[in-house]
Short mmCIF file of C-alpha atoms in Angstrom, two decimals:
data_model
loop_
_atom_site.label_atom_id
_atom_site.label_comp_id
_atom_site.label_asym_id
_atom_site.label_seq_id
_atom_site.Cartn_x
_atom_site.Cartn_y
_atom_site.Cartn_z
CA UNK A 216 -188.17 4.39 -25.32
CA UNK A 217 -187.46 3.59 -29.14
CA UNK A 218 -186.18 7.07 -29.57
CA UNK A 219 -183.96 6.93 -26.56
CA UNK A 220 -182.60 3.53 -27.96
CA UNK A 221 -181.84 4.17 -31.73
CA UNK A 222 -179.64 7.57 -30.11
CA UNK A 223 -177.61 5.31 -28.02
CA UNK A 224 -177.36 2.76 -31.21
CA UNK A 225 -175.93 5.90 -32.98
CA UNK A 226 -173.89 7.59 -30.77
CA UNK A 227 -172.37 3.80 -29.52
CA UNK A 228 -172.02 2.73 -33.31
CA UNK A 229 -170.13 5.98 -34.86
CA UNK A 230 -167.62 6.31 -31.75
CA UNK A 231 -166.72 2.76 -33.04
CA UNK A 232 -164.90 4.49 -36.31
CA UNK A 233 -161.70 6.55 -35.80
CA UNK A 234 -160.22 9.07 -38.71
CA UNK A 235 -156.75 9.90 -38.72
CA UNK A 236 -156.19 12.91 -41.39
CA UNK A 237 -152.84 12.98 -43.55
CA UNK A 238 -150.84 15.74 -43.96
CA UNK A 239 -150.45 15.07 -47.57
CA UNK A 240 -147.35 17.18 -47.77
CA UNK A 241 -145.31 14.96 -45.23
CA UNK A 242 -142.44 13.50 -46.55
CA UNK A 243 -143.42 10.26 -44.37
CA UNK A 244 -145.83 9.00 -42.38
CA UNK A 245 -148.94 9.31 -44.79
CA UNK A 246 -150.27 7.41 -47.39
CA UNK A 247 -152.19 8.31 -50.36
CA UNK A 248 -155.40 7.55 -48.70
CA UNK A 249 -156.35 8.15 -44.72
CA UNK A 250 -156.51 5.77 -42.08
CA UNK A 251 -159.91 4.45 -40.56
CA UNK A 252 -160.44 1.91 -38.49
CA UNK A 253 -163.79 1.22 -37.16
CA UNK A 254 -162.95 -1.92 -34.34
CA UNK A 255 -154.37 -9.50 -36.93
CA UNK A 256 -156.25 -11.23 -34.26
CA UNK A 257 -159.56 -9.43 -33.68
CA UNK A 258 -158.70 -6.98 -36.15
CA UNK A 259 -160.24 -5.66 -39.72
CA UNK A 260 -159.06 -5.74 -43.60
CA UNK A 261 -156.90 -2.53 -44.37
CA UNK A 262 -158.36 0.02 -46.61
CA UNK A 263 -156.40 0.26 -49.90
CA UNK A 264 -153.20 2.97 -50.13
CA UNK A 265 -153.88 3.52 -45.83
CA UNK A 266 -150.56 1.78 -44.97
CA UNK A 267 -148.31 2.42 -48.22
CA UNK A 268 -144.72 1.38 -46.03
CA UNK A 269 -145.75 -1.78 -45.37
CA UNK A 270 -144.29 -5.03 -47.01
CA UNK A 271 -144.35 -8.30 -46.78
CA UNK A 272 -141.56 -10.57 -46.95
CA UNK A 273 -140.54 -13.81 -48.06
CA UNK A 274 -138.03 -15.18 -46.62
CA UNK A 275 -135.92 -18.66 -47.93
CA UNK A 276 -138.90 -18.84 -50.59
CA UNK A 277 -141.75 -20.05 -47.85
CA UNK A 278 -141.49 -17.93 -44.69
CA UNK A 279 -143.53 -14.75 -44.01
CA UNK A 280 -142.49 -11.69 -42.06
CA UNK A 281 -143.68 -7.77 -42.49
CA UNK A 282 -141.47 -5.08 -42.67
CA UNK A 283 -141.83 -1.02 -43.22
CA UNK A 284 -140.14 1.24 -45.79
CA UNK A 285 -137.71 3.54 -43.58
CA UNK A 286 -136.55 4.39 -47.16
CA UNK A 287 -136.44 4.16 -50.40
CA UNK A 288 -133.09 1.53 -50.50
CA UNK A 289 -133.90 -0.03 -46.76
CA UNK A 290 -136.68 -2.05 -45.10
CA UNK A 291 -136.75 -1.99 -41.03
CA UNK A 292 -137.90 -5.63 -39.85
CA UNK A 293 -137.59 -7.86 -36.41
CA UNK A 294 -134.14 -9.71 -36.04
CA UNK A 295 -135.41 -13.00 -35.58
CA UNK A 296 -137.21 -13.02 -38.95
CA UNK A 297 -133.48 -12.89 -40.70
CA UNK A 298 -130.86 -14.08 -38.33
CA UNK A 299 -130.89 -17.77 -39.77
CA UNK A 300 -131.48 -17.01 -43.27
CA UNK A 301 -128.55 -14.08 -43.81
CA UNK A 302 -127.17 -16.37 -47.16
CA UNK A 303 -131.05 -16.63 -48.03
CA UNK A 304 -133.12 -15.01 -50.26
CA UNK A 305 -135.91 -12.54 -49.17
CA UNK A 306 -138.23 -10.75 -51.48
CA UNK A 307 -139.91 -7.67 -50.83
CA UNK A 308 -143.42 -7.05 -51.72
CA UNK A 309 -143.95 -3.24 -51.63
CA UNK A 310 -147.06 -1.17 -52.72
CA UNK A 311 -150.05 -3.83 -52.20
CA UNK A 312 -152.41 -5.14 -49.68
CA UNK A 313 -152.15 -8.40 -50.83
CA UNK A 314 -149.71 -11.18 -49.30
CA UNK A 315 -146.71 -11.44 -51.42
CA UNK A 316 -147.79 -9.55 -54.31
CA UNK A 317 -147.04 -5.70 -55.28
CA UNK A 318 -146.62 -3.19 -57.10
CA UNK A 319 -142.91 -3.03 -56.85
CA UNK A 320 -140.64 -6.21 -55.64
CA UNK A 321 -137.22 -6.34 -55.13
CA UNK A 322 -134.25 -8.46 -53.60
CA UNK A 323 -132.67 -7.76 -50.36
CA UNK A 324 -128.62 -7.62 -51.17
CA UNK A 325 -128.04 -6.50 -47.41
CA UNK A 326 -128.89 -8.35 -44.33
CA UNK A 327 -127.87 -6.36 -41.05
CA UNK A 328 -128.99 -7.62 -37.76
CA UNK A 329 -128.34 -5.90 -34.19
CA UNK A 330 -125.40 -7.39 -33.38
CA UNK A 331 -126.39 -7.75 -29.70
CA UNK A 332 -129.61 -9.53 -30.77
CA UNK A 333 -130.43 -11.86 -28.42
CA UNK A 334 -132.61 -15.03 -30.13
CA UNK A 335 -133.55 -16.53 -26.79
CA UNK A 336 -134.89 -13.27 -24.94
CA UNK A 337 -135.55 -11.19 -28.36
CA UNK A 338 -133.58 -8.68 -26.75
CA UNK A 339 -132.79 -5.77 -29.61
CA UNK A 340 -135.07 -7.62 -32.04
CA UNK A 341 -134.07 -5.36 -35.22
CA UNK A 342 -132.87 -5.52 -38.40
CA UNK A 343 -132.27 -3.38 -41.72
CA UNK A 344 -132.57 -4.83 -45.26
CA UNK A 345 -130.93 -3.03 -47.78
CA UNK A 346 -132.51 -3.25 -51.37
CA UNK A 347 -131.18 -4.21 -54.83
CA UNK A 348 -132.42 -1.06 -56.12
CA UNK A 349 -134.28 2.03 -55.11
CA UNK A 350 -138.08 1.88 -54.88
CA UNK A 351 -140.20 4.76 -57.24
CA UNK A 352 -141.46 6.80 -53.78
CA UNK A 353 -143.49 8.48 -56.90
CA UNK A 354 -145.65 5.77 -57.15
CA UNK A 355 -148.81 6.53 -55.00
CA UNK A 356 -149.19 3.12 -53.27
CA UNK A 357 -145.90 3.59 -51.83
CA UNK A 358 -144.56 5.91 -48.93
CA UNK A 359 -141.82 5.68 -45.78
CA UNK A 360 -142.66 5.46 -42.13
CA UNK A 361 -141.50 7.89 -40.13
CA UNK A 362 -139.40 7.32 -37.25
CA UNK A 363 -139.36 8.94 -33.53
CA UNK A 364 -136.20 11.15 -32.89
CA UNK A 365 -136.78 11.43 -28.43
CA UNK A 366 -134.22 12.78 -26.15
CA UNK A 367 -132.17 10.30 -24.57
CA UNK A 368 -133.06 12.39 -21.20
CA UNK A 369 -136.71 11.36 -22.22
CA UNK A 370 -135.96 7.72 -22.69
CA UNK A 371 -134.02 6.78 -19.96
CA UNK A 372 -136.39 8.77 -17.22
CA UNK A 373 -139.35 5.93 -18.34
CA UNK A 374 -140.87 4.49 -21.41
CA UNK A 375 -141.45 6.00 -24.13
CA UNK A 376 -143.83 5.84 -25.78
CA UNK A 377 -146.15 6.57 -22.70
CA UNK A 378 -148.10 3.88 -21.37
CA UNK A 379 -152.64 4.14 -22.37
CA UNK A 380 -151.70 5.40 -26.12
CA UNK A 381 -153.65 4.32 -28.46
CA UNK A 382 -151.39 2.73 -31.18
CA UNK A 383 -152.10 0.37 -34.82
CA UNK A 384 -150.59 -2.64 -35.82
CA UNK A 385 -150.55 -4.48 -39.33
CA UNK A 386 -149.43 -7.44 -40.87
CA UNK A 387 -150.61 -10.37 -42.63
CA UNK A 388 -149.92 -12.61 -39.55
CA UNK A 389 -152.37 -16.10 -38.56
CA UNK A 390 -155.77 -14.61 -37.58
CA UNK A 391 -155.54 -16.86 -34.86
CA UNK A 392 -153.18 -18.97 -32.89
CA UNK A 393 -152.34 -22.02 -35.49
CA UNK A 394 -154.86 -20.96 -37.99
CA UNK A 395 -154.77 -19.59 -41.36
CA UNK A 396 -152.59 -16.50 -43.03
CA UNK A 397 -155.65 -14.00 -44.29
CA UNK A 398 -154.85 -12.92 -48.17
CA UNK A 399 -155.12 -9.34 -47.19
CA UNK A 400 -153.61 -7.13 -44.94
CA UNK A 401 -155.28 -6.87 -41.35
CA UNK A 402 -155.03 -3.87 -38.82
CA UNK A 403 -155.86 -3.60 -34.98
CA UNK A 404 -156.03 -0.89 -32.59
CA UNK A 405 -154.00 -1.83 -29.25
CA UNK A 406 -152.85 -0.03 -26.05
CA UNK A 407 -149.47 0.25 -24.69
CA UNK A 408 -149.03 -1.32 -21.45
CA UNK A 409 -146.83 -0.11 -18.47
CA UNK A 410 -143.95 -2.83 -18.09
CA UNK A 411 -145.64 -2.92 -14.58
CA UNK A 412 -148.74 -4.80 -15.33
CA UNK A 413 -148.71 -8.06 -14.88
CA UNK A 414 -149.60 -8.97 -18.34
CA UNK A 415 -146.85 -7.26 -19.33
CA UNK A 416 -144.66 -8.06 -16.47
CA UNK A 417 -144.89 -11.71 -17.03
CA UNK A 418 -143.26 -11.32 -20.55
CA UNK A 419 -141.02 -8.75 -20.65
CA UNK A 420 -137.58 -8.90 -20.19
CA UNK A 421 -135.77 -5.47 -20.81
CA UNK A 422 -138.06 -2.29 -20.61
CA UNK A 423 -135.16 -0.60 -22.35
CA UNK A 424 -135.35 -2.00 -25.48
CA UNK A 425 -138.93 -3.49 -24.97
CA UNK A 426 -142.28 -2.53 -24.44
CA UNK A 427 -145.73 -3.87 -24.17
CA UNK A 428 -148.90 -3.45 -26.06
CA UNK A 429 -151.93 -5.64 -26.18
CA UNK A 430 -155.89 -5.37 -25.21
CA UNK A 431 -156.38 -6.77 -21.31
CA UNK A 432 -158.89 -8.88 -22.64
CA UNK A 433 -157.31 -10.92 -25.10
CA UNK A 434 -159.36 -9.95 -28.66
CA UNK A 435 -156.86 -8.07 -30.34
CA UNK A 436 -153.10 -9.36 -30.76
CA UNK A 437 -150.51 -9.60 -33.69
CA UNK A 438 -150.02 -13.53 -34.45
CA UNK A 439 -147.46 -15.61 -36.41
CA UNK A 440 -146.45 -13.99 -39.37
CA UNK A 441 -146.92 -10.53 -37.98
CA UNK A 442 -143.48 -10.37 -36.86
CA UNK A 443 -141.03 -7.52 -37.94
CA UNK A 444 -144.27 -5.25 -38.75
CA UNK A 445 -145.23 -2.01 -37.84
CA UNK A 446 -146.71 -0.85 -34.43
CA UNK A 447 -147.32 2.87 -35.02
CA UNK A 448 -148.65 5.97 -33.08
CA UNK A 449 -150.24 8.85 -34.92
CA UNK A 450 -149.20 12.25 -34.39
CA UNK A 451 -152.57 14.40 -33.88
CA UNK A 452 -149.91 17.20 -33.84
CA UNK A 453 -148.33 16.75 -37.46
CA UNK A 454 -150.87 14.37 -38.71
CA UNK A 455 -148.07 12.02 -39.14
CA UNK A 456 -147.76 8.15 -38.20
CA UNK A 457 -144.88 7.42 -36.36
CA UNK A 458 -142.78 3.91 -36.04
CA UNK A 459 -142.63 3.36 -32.29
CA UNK A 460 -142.21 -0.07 -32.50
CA UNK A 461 -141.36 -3.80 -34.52
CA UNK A 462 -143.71 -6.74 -33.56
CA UNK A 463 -141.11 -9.43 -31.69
CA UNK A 464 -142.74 -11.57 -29.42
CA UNK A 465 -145.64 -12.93 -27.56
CA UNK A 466 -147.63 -15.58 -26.06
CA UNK A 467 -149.64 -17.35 -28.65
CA UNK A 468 -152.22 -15.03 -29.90
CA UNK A 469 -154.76 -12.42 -28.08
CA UNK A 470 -154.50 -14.50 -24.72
CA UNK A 471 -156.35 -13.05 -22.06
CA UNK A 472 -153.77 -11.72 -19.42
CA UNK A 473 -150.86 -11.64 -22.15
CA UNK A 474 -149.40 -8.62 -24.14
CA UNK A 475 -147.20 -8.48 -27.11
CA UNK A 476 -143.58 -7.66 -26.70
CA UNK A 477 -142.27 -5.01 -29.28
CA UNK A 478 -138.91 -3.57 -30.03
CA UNK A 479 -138.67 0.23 -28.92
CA UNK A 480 -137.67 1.79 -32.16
CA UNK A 481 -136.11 5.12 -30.44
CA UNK A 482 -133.70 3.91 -28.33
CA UNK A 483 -131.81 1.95 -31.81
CA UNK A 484 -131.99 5.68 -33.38
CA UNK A 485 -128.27 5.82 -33.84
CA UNK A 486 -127.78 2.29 -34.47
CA UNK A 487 -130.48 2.95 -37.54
CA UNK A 488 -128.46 6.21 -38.77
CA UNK A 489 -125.29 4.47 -38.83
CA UNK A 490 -126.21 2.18 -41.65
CA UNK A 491 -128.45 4.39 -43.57
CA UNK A 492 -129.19 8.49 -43.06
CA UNK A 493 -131.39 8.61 -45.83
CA UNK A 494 -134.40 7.79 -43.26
CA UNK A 495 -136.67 10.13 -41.81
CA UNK A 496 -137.35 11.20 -38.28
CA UNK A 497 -139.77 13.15 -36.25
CA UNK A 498 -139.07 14.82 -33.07
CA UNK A 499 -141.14 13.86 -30.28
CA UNK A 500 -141.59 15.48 -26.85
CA UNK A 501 -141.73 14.03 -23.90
CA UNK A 502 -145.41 13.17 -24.42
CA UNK A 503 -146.90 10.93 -26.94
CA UNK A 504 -149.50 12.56 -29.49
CA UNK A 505 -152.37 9.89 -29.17
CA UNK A 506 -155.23 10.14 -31.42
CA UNK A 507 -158.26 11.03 -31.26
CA UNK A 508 -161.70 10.14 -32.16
CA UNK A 509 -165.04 11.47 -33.94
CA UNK A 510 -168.18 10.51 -35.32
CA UNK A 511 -168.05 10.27 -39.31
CA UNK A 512 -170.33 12.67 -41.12
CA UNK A 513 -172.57 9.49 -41.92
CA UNK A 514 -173.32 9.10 -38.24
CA UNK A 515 -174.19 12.47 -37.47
CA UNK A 516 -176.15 12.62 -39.81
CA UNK A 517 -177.65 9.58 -39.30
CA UNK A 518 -178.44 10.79 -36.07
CA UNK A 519 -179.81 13.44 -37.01
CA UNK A 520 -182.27 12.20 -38.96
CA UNK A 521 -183.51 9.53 -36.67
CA UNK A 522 -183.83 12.54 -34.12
CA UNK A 523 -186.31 14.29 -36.28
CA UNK A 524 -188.33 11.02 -36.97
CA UNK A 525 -188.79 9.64 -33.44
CA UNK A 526 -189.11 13.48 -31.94
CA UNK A 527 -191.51 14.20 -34.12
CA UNK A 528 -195.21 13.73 -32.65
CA UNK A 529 -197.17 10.65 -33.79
CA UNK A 530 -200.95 11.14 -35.37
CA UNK A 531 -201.45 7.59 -35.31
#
């Protein structure tokens, strides 16, 4: 009975941790150390160098927002982060897991917001922020996101990406609804959500340029602060994370019944190009690569050692 306990204990406890290898030699979409995540709002600290395009911003000296590194001159970020403060000053923090600290900072000299950005509906909730100068891509806490290049045949037959993928989100958003900002960044797995659910339904205003991802039962959400951050989907196929989406809107925080609303990153792909080409992009099929999951060397072997205790006949 003990035996037959500790192997479900095991198995149930390393299918918990998911590895996603890095194809060190991508240009984007890996960071100088792989991505694990073993269980934001319900969510875990990020491992050091795991998510090296992330920054966080500060915006009109005391508000926070997250943005990714499309580049090494532009930031990607949510419109409604910047749309009041384009005559303000933002900072970038690049290259660090810690809130508003890094290992390169720089100005933003360029505020561009969607110009059909809608601040009521957070309808085309995206902006680019140029930099005062060029980040050092050589420096190994830093890399760029890559960004999905899909057929416009793809996208306008149904969503893309395809709904029950897994996906990651990070920021350095409220772990809960009113509470406190954590010091370090935070990262949660998340599903994305047909527009057809209810929990999604109930939100959503434009499946064009929106899409839904959440956990049905409420533990795992982005939060205030989160916004303009990265919602990303990892290639199994290249070993590449890809930018599928910017963290917009929501209500409150990991509400049972409630998804997050984020921007759908390919459909703005020529909108993105027409400011900058120096980003990179990926082409997708029609498909999403999800990822996929195994049991860490510890476990198995873990395993296998409480196998050959318990199996092993008893003298006493």
């Amino acid at each position: 009975m003990f035996f037959y306990v500790l192997i479900f204990l095991t198995l149930t406890h390393s299918t918990r941790q998911t590895e996603y290898p890095c194809n060190s030699s991508s240009i984007c979409g890996c960071s100088s150390n792989e991505v694990i995540t073993s269980r934001i709002v319900g969510g875990e600290n990020a491992s050091i160098g795991t998510w090296g395009w992330t920054v966080s911003l500060l915006i009109n000296n005391y508000l926070l927002c997250s943005g990714s590194i499309i580049s090494d001159s532009w930031i990607i970020t949510a419109a409604h982060c910047v749309y009041q403060y384009l005559q303000s000053p933002i900072i970038v923090y690049a290259g660090s897991n810690f809130l508003w600290f890094g290992t390169q900072n720089r100005t933003v000299i360029q505020k561009i917001v969607h110009p059909e950005f809608d601040s009521v509906k957070f309808l085309n909730d995206i902006a680019l922020l140029k930099l005062s100068s060029p980040l050092d891509m050589s420096d190994g806490n830093i890399s760029a996101i890559c960004l999905p290049s899909v057929k416009k045949s793809t996208l306008n037959s149904g969503e893309w990406p395809v709904s029950n993928q897994s996906v990651v989100t990070v920021g350095w958003g409220r772990l809960s609804y009113g509470g406190h900002l954590p010091d370090r960044l935070q990262q949660v797995t998340l599903q994305t959500i047909n527009s057809g659910i209810s929990n999604c339904r109930l939100l959503i205003v434009n499946t064009t340029v929106q899409f839904c991802a959440g956990a049905g039962n409420g533990t795992k959400d982005a939060c205030q602060g989160d916004s303009g951050g990265p919602l990303m989907l990892y290639s199994s196929l290249t070993k590449q994370w890809i930018l599928v989406g910017l963290t917009s809107s929501g209500y409150r925080c990991a509400m049972a019944g409630y998804s997050g609303i984020y921007t759908r990153v390919a459909v703005f792909k020529d909108w993105i190009e027409s400011y900058t080409n120096e980003s990179y992009w990926v082409e997708m099929d029609d498909s999403s690569h999800a990822d996929y999951t195994f049991p860490s060397m510890k476990h198995i072997f873990l395993f296998l050692i409480f196998s050959f205790v318990y199996i092993t006949p008893s003298y006493h």
